[in-house]
N, CA and C atoms as an extended XYZ file, in Angstrom:
339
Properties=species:S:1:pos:R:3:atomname:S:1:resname:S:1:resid:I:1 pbc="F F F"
N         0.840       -1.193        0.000 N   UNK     1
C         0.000        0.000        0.000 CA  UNK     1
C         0.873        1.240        0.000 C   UNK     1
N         0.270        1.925       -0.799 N   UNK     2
C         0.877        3.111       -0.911 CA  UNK     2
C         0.489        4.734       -0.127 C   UNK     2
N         1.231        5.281        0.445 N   UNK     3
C         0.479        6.510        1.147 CA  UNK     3
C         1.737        7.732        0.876 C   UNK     3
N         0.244        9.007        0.134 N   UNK     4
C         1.394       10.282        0.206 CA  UNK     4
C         0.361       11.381        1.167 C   UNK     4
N         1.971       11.950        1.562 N   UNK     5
C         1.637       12.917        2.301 CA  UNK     5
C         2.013       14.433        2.712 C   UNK     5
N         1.239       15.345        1.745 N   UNK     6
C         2.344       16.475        1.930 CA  UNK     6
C         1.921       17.331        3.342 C   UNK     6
N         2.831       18.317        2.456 N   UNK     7
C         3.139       19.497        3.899 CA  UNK     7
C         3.224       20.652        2.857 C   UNK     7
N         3.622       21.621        3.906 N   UNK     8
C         4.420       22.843        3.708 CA  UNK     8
C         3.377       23.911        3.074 C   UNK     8
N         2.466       24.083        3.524 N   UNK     9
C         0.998       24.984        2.499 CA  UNK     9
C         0.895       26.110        3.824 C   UNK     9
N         0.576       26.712        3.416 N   UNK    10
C         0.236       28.139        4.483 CA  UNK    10
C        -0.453       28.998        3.989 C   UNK    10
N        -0.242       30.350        4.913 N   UNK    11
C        -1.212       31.721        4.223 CA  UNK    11
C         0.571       32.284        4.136 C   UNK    11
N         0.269       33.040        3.180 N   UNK    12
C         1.264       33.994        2.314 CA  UNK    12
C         0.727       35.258        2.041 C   UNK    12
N         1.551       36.164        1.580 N   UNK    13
C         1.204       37.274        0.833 CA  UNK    13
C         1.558       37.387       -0.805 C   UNK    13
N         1.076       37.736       -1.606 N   UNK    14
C         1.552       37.866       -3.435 CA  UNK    14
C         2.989       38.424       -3.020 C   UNK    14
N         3.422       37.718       -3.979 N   UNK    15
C         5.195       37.376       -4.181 CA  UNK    15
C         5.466       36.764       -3.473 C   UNK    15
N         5.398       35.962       -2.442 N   UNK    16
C         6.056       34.979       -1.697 CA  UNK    16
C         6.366       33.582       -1.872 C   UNK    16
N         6.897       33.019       -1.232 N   UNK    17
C         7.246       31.424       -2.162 CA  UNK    17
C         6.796       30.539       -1.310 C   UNK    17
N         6.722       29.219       -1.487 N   UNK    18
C         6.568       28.223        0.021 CA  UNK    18
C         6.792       27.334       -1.335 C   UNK    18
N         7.269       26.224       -0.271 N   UNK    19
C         7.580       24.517       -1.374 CA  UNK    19
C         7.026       23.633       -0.245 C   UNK    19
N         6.280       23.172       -1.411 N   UNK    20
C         5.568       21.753       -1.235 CA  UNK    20
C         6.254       20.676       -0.942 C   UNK    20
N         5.778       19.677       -0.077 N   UNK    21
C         6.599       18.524       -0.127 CA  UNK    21
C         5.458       17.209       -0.051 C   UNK    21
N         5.946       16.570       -0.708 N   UNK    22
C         4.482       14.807       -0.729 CA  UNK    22
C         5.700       13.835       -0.206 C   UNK    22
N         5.600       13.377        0.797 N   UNK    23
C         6.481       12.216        1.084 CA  UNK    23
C         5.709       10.869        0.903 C   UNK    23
N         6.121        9.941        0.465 N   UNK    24
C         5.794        8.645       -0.160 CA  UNK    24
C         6.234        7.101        0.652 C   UNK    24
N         5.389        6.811        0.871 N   UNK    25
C         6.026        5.324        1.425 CA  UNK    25
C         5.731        4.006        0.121 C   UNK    25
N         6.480        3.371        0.330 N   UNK    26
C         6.448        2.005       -0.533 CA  UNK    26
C         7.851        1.926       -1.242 C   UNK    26
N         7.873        1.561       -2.134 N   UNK    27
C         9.406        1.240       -2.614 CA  UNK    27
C         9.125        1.429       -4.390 C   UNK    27
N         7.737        2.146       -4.778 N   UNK    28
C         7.506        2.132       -6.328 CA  UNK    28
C         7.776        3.507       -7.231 C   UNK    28
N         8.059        4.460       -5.361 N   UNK    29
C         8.282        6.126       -6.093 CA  UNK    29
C         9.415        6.285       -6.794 C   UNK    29
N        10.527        5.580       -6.881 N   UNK    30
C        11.205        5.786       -8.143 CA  UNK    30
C        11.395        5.737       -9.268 C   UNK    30
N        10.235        4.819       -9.713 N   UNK    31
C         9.574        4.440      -11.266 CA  UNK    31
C         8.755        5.002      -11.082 C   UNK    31
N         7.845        5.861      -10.663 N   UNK    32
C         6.621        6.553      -11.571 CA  UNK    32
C         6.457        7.619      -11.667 C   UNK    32
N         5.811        8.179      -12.701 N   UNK    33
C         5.298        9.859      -12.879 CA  UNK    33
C         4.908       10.064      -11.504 C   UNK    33
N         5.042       11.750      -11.395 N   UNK    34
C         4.435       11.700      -10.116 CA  UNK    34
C         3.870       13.401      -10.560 C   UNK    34
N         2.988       13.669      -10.314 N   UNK    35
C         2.081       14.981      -10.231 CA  UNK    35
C         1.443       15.752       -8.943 C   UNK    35
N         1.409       17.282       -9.469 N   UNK    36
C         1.165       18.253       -8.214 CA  UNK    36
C        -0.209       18.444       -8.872 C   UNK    36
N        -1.588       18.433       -8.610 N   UNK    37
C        -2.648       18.921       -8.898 CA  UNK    37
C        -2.922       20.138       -7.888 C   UNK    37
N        -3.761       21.207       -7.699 N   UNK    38
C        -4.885       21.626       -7.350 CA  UNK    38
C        -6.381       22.056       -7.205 C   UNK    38
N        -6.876       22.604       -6.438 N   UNK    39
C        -8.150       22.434       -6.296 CA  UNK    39
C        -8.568       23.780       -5.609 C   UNK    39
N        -9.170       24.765       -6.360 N   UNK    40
C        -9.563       25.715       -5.847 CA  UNK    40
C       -11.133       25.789       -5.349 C   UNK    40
N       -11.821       26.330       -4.466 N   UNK    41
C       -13.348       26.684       -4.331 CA  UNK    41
C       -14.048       26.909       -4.978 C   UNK    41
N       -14.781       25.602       -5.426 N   UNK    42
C       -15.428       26.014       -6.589 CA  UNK    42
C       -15.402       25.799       -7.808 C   UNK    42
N       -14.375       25.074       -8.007 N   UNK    43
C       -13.480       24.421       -9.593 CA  UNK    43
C       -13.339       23.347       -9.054 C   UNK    43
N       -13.165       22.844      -10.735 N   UNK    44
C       -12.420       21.429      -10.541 CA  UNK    44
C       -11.138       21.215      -10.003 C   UNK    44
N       -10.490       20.350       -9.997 N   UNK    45
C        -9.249       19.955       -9.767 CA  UNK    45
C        -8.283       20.330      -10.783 C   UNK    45
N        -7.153       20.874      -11.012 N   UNK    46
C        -6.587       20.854      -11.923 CA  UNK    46
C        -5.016       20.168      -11.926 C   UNK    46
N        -4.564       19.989      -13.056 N   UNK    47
C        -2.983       19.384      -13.046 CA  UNK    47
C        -2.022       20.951      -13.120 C   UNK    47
N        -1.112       20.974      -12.091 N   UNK    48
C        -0.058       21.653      -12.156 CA  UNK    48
C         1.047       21.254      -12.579 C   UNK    48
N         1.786       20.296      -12.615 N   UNK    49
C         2.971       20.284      -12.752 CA  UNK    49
C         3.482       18.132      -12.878 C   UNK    49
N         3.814       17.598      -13.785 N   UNK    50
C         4.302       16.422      -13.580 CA  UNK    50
C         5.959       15.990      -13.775 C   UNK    50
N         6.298       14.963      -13.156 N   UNK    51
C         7.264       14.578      -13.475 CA  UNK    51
C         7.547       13.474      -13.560 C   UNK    51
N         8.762       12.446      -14.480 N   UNK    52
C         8.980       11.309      -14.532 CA  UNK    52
C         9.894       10.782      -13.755 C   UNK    52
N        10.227        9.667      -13.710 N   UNK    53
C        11.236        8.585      -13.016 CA  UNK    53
C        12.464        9.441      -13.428 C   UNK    53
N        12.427        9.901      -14.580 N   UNK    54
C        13.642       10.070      -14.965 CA  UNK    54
C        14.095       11.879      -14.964 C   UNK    54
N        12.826       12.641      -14.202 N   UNK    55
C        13.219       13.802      -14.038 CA  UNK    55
C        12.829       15.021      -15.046 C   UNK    55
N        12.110       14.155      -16.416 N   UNK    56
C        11.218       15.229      -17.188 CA  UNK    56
C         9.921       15.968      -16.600 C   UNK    56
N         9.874       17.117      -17.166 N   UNK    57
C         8.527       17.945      -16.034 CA  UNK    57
C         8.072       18.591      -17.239 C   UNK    57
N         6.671       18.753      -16.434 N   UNK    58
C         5.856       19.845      -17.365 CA  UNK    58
C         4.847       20.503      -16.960 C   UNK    58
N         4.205       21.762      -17.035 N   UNK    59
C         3.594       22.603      -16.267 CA  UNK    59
C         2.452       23.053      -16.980 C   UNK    59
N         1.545       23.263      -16.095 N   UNK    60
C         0.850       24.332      -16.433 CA  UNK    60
C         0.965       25.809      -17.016 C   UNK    60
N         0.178       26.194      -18.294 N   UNK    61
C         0.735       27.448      -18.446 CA  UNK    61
C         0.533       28.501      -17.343 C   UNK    61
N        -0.463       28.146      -16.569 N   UNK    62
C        -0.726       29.319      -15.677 CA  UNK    62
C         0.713       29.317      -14.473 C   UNK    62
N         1.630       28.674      -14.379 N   UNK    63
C         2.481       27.835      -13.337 CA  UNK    63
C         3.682       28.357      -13.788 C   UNK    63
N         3.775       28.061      -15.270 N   UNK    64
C         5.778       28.402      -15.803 CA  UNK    64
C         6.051       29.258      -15.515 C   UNK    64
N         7.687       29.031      -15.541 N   UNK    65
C         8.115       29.805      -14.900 CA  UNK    65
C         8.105       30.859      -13.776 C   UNK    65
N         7.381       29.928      -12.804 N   UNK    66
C         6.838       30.349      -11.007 CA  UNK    66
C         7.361       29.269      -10.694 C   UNK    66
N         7.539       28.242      -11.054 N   UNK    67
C         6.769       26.714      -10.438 CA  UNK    67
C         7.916       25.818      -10.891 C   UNK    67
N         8.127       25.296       -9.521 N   UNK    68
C         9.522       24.188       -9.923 CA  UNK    68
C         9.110       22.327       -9.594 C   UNK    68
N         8.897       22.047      -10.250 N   UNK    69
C         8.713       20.394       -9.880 CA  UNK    69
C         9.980       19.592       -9.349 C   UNK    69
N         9.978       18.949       -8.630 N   UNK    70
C        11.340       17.742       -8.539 CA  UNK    70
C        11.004       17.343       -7.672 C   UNK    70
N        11.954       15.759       -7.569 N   UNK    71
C        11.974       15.047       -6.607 CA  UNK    71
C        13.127       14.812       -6.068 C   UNK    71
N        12.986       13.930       -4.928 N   UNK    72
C        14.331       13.352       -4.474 CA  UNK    72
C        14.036       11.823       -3.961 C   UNK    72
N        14.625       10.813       -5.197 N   UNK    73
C        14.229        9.589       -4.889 CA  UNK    73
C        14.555        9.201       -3.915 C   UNK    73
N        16.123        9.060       -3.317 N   UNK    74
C        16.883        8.811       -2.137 CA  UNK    74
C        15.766        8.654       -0.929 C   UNK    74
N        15.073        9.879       -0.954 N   UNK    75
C        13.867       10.273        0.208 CA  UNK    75
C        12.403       10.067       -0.183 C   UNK    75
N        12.185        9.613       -1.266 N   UNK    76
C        10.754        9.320       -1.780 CA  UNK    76
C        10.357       10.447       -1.502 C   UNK    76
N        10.625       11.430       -1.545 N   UNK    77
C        10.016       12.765       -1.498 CA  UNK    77
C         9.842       13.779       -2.813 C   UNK    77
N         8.634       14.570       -3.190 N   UNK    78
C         8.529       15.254       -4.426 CA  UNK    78
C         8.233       16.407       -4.107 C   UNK    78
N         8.654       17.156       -4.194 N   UNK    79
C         8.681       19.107       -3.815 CA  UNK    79
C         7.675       19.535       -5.466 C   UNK    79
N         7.561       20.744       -4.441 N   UNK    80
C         7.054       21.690       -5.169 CA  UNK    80
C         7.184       23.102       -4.994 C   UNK    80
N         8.511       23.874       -5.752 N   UNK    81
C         8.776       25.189       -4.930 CA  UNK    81
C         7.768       26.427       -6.060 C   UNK    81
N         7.433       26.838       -5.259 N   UNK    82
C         6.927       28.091       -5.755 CA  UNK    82
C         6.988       29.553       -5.575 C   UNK    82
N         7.593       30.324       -6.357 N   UNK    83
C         7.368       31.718       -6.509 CA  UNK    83
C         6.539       32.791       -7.239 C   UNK    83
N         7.076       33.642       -6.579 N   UNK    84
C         6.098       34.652       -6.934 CA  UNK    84
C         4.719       34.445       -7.073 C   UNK    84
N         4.157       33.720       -5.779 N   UNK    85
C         2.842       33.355       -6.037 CA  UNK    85
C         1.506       34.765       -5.630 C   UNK    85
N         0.747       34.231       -7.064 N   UNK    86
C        -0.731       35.213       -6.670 CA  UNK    86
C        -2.123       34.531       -5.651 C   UNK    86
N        -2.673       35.538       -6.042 N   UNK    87
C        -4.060       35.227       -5.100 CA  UNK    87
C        -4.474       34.419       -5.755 C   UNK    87
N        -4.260       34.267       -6.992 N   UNK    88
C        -5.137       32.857       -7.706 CA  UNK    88
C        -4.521       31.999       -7.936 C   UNK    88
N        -3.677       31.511       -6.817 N   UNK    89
C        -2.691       30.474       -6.883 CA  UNK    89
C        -3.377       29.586       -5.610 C   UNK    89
N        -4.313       30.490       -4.377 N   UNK    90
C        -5.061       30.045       -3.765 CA  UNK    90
C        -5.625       28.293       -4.303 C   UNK    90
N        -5.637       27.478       -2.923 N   UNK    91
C        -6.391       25.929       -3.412 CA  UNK    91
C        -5.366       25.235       -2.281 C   UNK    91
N        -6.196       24.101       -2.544 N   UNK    92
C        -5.546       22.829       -1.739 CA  UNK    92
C        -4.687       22.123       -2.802 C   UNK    92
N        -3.484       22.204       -2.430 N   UNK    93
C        -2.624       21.518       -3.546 CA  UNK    93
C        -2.476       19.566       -3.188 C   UNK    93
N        -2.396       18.541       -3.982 N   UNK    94
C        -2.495       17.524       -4.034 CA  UNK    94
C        -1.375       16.741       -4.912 C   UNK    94
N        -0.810       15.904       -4.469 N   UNK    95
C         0.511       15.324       -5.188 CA  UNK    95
C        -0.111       13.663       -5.816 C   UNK    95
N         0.352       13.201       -6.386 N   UNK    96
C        -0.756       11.735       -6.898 CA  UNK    96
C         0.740       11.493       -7.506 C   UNK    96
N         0.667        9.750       -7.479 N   UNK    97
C         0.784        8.786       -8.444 CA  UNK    97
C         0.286        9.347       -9.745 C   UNK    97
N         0.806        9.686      -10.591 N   UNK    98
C        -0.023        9.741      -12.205 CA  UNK    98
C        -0.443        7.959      -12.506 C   UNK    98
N        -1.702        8.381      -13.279 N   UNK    99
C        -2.657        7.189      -13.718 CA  UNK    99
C        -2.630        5.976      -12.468 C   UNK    99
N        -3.140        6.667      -11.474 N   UNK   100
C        -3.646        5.736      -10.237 CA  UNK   100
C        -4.198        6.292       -9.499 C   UNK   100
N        -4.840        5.624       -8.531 N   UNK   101
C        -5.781        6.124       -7.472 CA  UNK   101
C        -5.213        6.586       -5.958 C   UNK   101
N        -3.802        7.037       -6.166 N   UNK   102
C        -2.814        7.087       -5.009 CA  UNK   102
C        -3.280        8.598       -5.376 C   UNK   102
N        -3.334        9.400       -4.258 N   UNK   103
C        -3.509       10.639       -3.614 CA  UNK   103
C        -3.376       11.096       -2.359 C   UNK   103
N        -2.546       12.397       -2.288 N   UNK   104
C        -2.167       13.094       -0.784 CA  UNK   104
C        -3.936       13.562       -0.358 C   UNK   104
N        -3.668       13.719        0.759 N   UNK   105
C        -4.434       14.077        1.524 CA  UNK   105
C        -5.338       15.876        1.419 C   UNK   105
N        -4.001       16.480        0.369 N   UNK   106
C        -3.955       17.709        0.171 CA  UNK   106
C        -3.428       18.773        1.245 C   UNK   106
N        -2.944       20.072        0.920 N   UNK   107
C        -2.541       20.833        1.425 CA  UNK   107
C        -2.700       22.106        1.504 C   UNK   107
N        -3.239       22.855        2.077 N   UNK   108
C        -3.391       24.108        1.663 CA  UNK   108
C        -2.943       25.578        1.570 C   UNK   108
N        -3.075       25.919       -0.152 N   UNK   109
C        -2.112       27.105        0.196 CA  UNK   109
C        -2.828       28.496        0.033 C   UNK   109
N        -3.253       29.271        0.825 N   UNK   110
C        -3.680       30.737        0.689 CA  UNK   110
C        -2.873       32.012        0.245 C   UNK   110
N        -3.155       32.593       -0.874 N   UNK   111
C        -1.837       33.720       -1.400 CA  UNK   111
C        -2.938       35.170       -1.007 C   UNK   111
N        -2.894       35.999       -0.059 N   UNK   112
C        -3.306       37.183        0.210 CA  UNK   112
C        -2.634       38.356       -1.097 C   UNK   112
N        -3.855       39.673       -1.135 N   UNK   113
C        -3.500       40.321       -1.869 CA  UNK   113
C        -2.483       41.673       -1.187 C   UNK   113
């Protein structure tokens, strides 16, 4: 069984940064995609940011160049640093297994104006 679990979400002010972290138990996080979704009030869920086993990423346009994906297999851990974040960066951010039913718990990040 697999369980993720991030951290690191707060209230902020516009321009400020905070990084995400999903820590992972099992022994499969070094082979798979792994993705940052969010979820704002009121919307769907959306995909922010993925990455592969092997360290390819890709973003949202609303995200580039703000938005850093990576991991660190060593630690089964997958960050998510972010800058210069806005108010509509607001949501519960969520890290997943890509194409599975593995999901964090979510995290939440508030960006004040």
């Amino acid at each position: 069984q697999v369980q993720l679990v991030e951290s690191g979400g707060g209230s902020v002010q516009a321009g400020a940064s905070l990084r995400l972290s999903c820590a992972a138990s099992g022994s499969i996080f070094s082979i798979v995609t792994m993705g940052w979704y969010r979820q704002a009030p009121g919307k769907q869920r959306e995909l922010v940011a993925t990455i592969t086993s092997g360290g390819s990423t890709n973003y949202a346009d609303s995200v580039k160049g703000r938005f850093t994906i990576s991991r660190d297999n060593t630690k089964n851990t997958l960050y998510l640093q972010m800058n210069s974040l806005k108010p509509e960066d607001t949501a519960v951010y969520y890290c997943r297994i890509q194409h599975s039913n593995y999901w964090g718990q979510g995290t939440q990040v508030t960006v004040s104006s």
